[in-house]
DNA sequence: CCAAAAGTGTTGCACCTACACCCATGT
DNA sequence: ACATGGGTGTAGGTGCAACACTTTTGG
């Protein structure tokens, strides 16, 4: 029987940080543990699954509890359930999520992150509690894979954005430069974006703004639905 | 808290059935429920997670309990945890597995399947308990995807096999015919198989036997490991 | 006018598909 | 000999990477 087994949900939350004089960096929020095993270590946000909520709901709830926001993309990652991954028996259902950069920035400027929450660059993480390093590594691997063959990346950007901005997201996620012209064709051919009539005016030639096409977003990964 | 939540593991087990005068069919074993909700309905093999075993172990154990065999491939599929998927609160960690056709045949001829276990063609399934139809649909989708971009299919065959036999597995899984010559190049280029010096002699020109290359099998899906 | 980003066009390569063709064996 | 599956060769198509090129803005 499984009476002594508890179910937790953890969510690896990705967003972008603007850096002066450097390309945007992929970052994620961690929570400093205030109790129990691994006291004061950093951990992936999460919590116990409640009896009256589904797994997806629990992921969305804990995401909201740590960031005050709801995700533009949320997907189950993996169930971690080795016997020794925690001193007590815990099965953790891991999720990963994308938060829009503008919403995170807005949230942080009005209401700064709680004392025990901090954002870290994915390339510069602290020592983590439990097996959370594995969870993050896997989430990062899935994100990079998914970016390569779907149009997920727009989940990190505001409603409207230029192709350059989107390309920079891809570059931040994948960790390498992409050819602007080929990137344009790739995206335009995919029908994941719809062009608007607005332009972003800045230092140089104005760039057309695009909008994410919600229709296409769904049918990308197959079941479960 | 999650005291009233129980954790189960279910495994969608795939193998092949030889049919007279027809290509092999993809099939899976189901268990007739002897109790509780959905009494007498067919269900995916599984059981409660024990306190002293990991998720993978539980999947392997229940697989052995229903078939008497161990899998040539076993992978976690998804955690199903909607509140209303069962009358009591159950989170099911679903797995999917491949069994070698020759081992299943041998097992069935020496010790026939238990009373409450039966094998079904994936295209001709009975009404299922709980949300097990969704679980099977997802497992099938994953299998087909994985077959398309990895060399997993050899997990359904004996140690040594001809390229035709392997191609017929692909055809059974994908549900369409493949060009023999292109299939040969695809496989030979992938280095997933190593040629042996043996030949299968039969009605026609002898065909070289191949063996699965265990080296390559691992690094295909990335984390977790 | 110049720098720099927006956006277009072109070419070459890698890979996949379809299909023609030869090879080896059992009957 | 011939039917059948084993196995090789090749031409066309598609898609992507690389990169030359034109356009449009701010300074």
CSV table of N, CA and C in Angstrom, one decimal, chain B residues 114-185:
chain,number,residue,atom,x,y,z
B,114,UNK,N,-2.6,-15.9,-17.1
B,114,UNK,CA,-3.6,-16.0,-16.0
B,114,UNK,C,-5.0,-15.7,-16.5
B,115,UNK,N,-5.9,-16.3,-15.8
B,115,UNK,CA,-7.4,-16.1,-16.2
B,115,UNK,C,-7.8,-14.7,-16.5
B,116,UNK,N,-7.3,-13.8,-15.6
B,116,UNK,CA,-7.8,-12.4,-15.7
B,116,UNK,C,-6.9,-11.5,-16.6
B,117,UNK,N,-6.0,-12.1,-17.3
B,117,UNK,CA,-5.1,-11.3,-18.2
B,117,UNK,C,-5.4,-11.7,-19.7
B,118,UNK,N,-5.5,-10.8,-20.6
B,118,UNK,CA,-5.7,-11.1,-22.0
B,118,UNK,C,-5.0,-10.1,-22.8
B,119,UNK,N,-4.6,-10.6,-24.0
B,119,UNK,CA,-3.9,-9.7,-25.0
B,119,UNK,C,-4.9,-9.1,-26.0
B,120,UNK,N,-4.7,-7.9,-26.3
B,120,UNK,CA,-5.6,-7.2,-27.3
B,120,UNK,C,-4.8,-6.5,-28.4
B,121,UNK,N,-5.4,-6.6,-29.5
B,121,UNK,CA,-4.9,-5.8,-30.6
B,121,UNK,C,-5.1,-4.3,-30.3
B,122,UNK,N,-4.1,-3.5,-30.5
B,122,UNK,CA,-4.2,-2.0,-30.2
B,122,UNK,C,-5.3,-1.4,-31.0
B,123,UNK,N,-5.7,-2.0,-32.2
B,123,UNK,CA,-6.7,-1.4,-33.0
B,123,UNK,C,-8.1,-1.9,-32.6
B,124,UNK,N,-8.1,-2.8,-31.6
B,124,UNK,CA,-9.4,-3.4,-31.3
B,124,UNK,C,-9.5,-3.6,-29.8
B,125,UNK,N,-9.6,-2.5,-29.1
B,125,UNK,CA,-9.6,-2.6,-27.6
B,125,UNK,C,-11.0,-2.6,-27.0
B,126,UNK,N,-11.2,-3.2,-25.9
B,126,UNK,CA,-12.5,-3.2,-25.2
B,126,UNK,C,-12.7,-1.9,-24.5
B,127,UNK,N,-13.8,-1.7,-23.9
B,127,UNK,CA,-14.1,-0.6,-23.0
B,127,UNK,C,-13.2,-0.7,-21.8
B,128,UNK,N,-12.6,0.4,-21.4
B,128,UNK,CA,-11.6,0.4,-20.4
B,128,UNK,C,-12.0,1.1,-19.1
B,129,UNK,N,-11.4,0.6,-18.0
B,129,UNK,CA,-11.7,1.3,-16.7
B,129,UNK,C,-11.1,2.6,-16.6
B,130,UNK,N,-11.6,3.5,-15.7
B,130,UNK,CA,-11.0,4.8,-15.4
B,130,UNK,C,-10.7,5.6,-16.7
B,131,UNK,N,-9.6,6.3,-16.7
B,131,UNK,CA,-9.2,7.0,-17.9
B,131,UNK,C,-8.1,6.2,-18.7
B,132,UNK,N,-8.2,4.9,-18.6
B,132,UNK,CA,-7.1,4.1,-19.2
B,132,UNK,C,-7.1,4.2,-20.7
B,133,UNK,N,-8.2,4.6,-21.3
B,133,UNK,CA,-8.2,4.7,-22.8
B,133,UNK,C,-7.3,5.9,-23.1
B,134,UNK,N,-7.3,7.0,-22.3
B,134,UNK,CA,-6.4,8.1,-22.6
B,134,UNK,C,-5.0,7.7,-22.4
B,135,UNK,N,-4.7,6.9,-21.4
B,135,UNK,CA,-3.3,6.5,-21.1
B,135,UNK,C,-2.8,5.7,-22.2
B,136,UNK,N,-3.6,4.7,-22.7
B,136,UNK,CA,-3.2,3.9,-23.9
B,136,UNK,C,-3.0,4.8,-25.1
B,137,UNK,N,-3.9,5.7,-25.3
B,137,UNK,CA,-3.7,6.5,-26.5
B,137,UNK,C,-2.4,7.3,-26.5
B,138,UNK,N,-2.1,7.8,-25.3
B,138,UNK,CA,-0.9,8.6,-25.2
B,138,UNK,C,0.3,7.7,-25.4
B,139,UNK,N,0.3,6.5,-24.8
B,139,UNK,CA,1.4,5.6,-24.9
B,139,UNK,C,1.7,5.2,-26.3
B,140,UNK,N,0.6,5.0,-27.1
B,140,UNK,CA,0.7,4.7,-28.5
B,140,UNK,C,1.3,5.8,-29.3
B,141,UNK,N,0.9,7.0,-28.9
B,141,UNK,CA,1.4,8.2,-29.6
B,141,UNK,C,2.9,8.3,-29.3
B,142,UNK,N,3.3,8.1,-28.1
B,142,UNK,CA,4.7,8.2,-27.8
B,142,UNK,C,5.5,7.1,-28.4
B,143,UNK,N,5.0,5.9,-28.4
B,143,UNK,CA,5.7,4.8,-29.1
B,143,UNK,C,5.9,5.1,-30.6
B,144,UNK,N,4.9,5.6,-31.2
B,144,UNK,CA,5.0,5.9,-32.7
B,144,UNK,C,6.0,7.0,-32.9
B,145,UNK,N,5.9,8.0,-32.1
B,145,UNK,CA,6.9,9.1,-32.2
B,145,UNK,C,8.3,8.6,-32.0
B,146,UNK,N,8.5,7.8,-31.0
B,146,UNK,CA,9.8,7.4,-30.6
B,146,UNK,C,10.4,6.5,-31.7
B,147,UNK,N,9.5,5.6,-32.2
B,147,UNK,CA,10.0,4.7,-33.3
B,147,UNK,C,10.5,5.5,-34.5
B,148,UNK,N,9.8,6.7,-34.7
B,148,UNK,CA,10.1,7.4,-35.9
B,148,UNK,C,11.5,8.1,-35.8
B,149,UNK,N,11.9,8.4,-34.6
B,149,UNK,CA,13.2,9.1,-34.6
B,149,UNK,C,14.2,8.4,-33.6
B,150,UNK,N,14.0,7.2,-33.3
B,150,UNK,CA,15.0,6.4,-32.6
B,150,UNK,C,14.9,5.0,-33.1
B,151,UNK,N,15.7,4.1,-32.5
B,151,UNK,CA,15.8,2.7,-33.0
B,151,UNK,C,15.2,1.7,-32.0
B,152,UNK,N,14.2,2.2,-31.2
B,152,UNK,CA,13.6,1.5,-30.2
B,152,UNK,C,12.9,0.2,-30.6
B,153,UNK,N,12.5,0.1,-31.9
B,153,UNK,CA,11.7,-1.0,-32.3
B,153,UNK,C,12.3,-2.3,-32.1
B,154,UNK,N,13.7,-2.4,-32.1
B,154,UNK,CA,14.3,-3.6,-31.9
B,154,UNK,C,14.0,-4.3,-30.6
B,155,UNK,N,13.5,-3.5,-29.6
B,155,UNK,CA,13.1,-4.0,-28.3
B,155,UNK,C,11.9,-5.0,-28.4
B,156,UNK,N,11.3,-5.1,-29.6
B,156,UNK,CA,10.2,-6.1,-29.8
B,156,UNK,C,10.7,-7.4,-30.4
B,157,UNK,N,11.9,-7.4,-30.8
B,157,UNK,CA,12.4,-8.5,-31.5
B,157,UNK,C,13.5,-9.3,-30.7
B,158,UNK,N,13.8,-10.6,-31.1
B,158,UNK,CA,14.8,-11.3,-30.4
B,158,UNK,C,16.2,-10.6,-30.6
B,159,UNK,N,17.2,-11.2,-30.0
B,159,UNK,CA,18.5,-10.7,-30.1
B,159,UNK,C,19.0,-10.4,-31.5
B,160,UNK,N,18.7,-11.4,-32.4
B,160,UNK,CA,19.2,-11.2,-33.8
B,160,UNK,C,18.0,-11.3,-34.7
B,161,UNK,N,18.0,-10.5,-35.8
B,161,UNK,CA,16.9,-10.4,-36.6
B,161,UNK,C,17.3,-9.8,-38.0
B,162,UNK,N,16.5,-10.0,-39.0
B,162,UNK,CA,16.9,-9.5,-40.3
B,162,UNK,C,16.3,-8.1,-40.4
B,163,UNK,N,16.7,-7.4,-41.4
B,163,UNK,CA,16.2,-6.0,-41.6
B,163,UNK,C,14.7,-6.1,-42.0
B,164,UNK,N,14.3,-7.1,-42.7
B,164,UNK,CA,12.9,-7.2,-43.1
B,164,UNK,C,12.1,-7.4,-41.9
B,165,UNK,N,12.5,-8.2,-40.9
B,165,UNK,CA,11.8,-8.4,-39.7
B,165,UNK,C,11.6,-7.1,-39.0
B,166,UNK,N,12.7,-6.4,-38.9
B,166,UNK,CA,12.7,-5.1,-38.2
B,166,UNK,C,11.8,-4.1,-38.9
B,167,UNK,N,11.8,-4.1,-40.2
B,167,UNK,CA,11.0,-3.2,-41.0
B,167,UNK,C,9.5,-3.6,-40.8
B,168,UNK,N,9.2,-4.9,-40.7
B,168,UNK,CA,7.8,-5.2,-40.4
B,168,UNK,C,7.3,-4.7,-39.0
B,169,UNK,N,8.3,-4.7,-38.1
B,169,UNK,CA,7.9,-4.1,-36.8
B,169,UNK,C,7.5,-2.6,-37.0
B,170,UNK,N,8.4,-1.9,-37.7
B,170,UNK,CA,8.1,-0.5,-37.9
B,170,UNK,C,6.7,-0.4,-38.6
B,171,UNK,N,6.5,-1.2,-39.5
B,171,UNK,CA,5.2,-1.1,-40.3
B,171,UNK,C,4.0,-1.4,-39.4
B,172,UNK,N,4.2,-2.4,-38.5
B,172,UNK,CA,3.1,-2.7,-37.5
B,172,UNK,C,2.9,-1.5,-36.6
B,173,UNK,N,4.0,-0.9,-36.1
B,173,UNK,CA,3.8,0.2,-35.2
B,173,UNK,C,3.3,1.4,-35.8
B,174,UNK,N,3.8,1.8,-37.0
B,174,UNK,CA,3.4,3.0,-37.6
B,174,UNK,C,2.2,2.9,-38.5
B,175,UNK,N,1.8,1.6,-38.8
B,175,UNK,CA,0.6,1.4,-39.5
B,175,UNK,C,0.7,1.8,-41.0
B,176,UNK,N,1.9,1.8,-41.5
B,176,UNK,CA,2.0,2.0,-43.0
B,176,UNK,C,3.3,1.3,-43.5
B,177,UNK,N,3.3,1.1,-44.8
B,177,UNK,CA,4.4,0.4,-45.5
B,177,UNK,C,5.6,1.3,-45.6
B,178,UNK,N,6.8,0.7,-45.5
B,178,UNK,CA,8.0,1.4,-45.7
B,178,UNK,C,8.8,0.8,-46.9
B,179,UNK,N,9.5,1.7,-47.6
B,179,UNK,CA,10.3,1.2,-48.7
B,179,UNK,C,11.5,0.4,-48.2
B,180,UNK,N,11.6,-0.8,-48.6
B,180,UNK,CA,12.7,-1.7,-48.0
B,180,UNK,C,14.1,-1.1,-48.2
B,181,UNK,N,14.4,-0.5,-49.4
B,181,UNK,CA,15.7,-0.1,-49.7
B,181,UNK,C,16.0,1.2,-48.8
B,182,UNK,N,15.1,2.1,-48.8
B,182,UNK,CA,15.3,3.3,-47.9
B,182,UNK,C,15.4,2.9,-46.5
B,183,UNK,N,14.6,2.0,-46.1
B,183,UNK,CA,14.7,1.5,-44.7
B,183,UNK,C,16.1,1.0,-44.3
B,184,UNK,N,16.6,0.2,-45.2
B,184,UNK,CA,17.9,-0.3,-45.0
B,184,UNK,C,19.0,0.8,-44.8
B,185,UNK,N,18.9,1.8,-45.7
B,185,UNK,CA,19.9,2.9,-45.6
B,185,UNK,C,19.7,3.7,-44.3
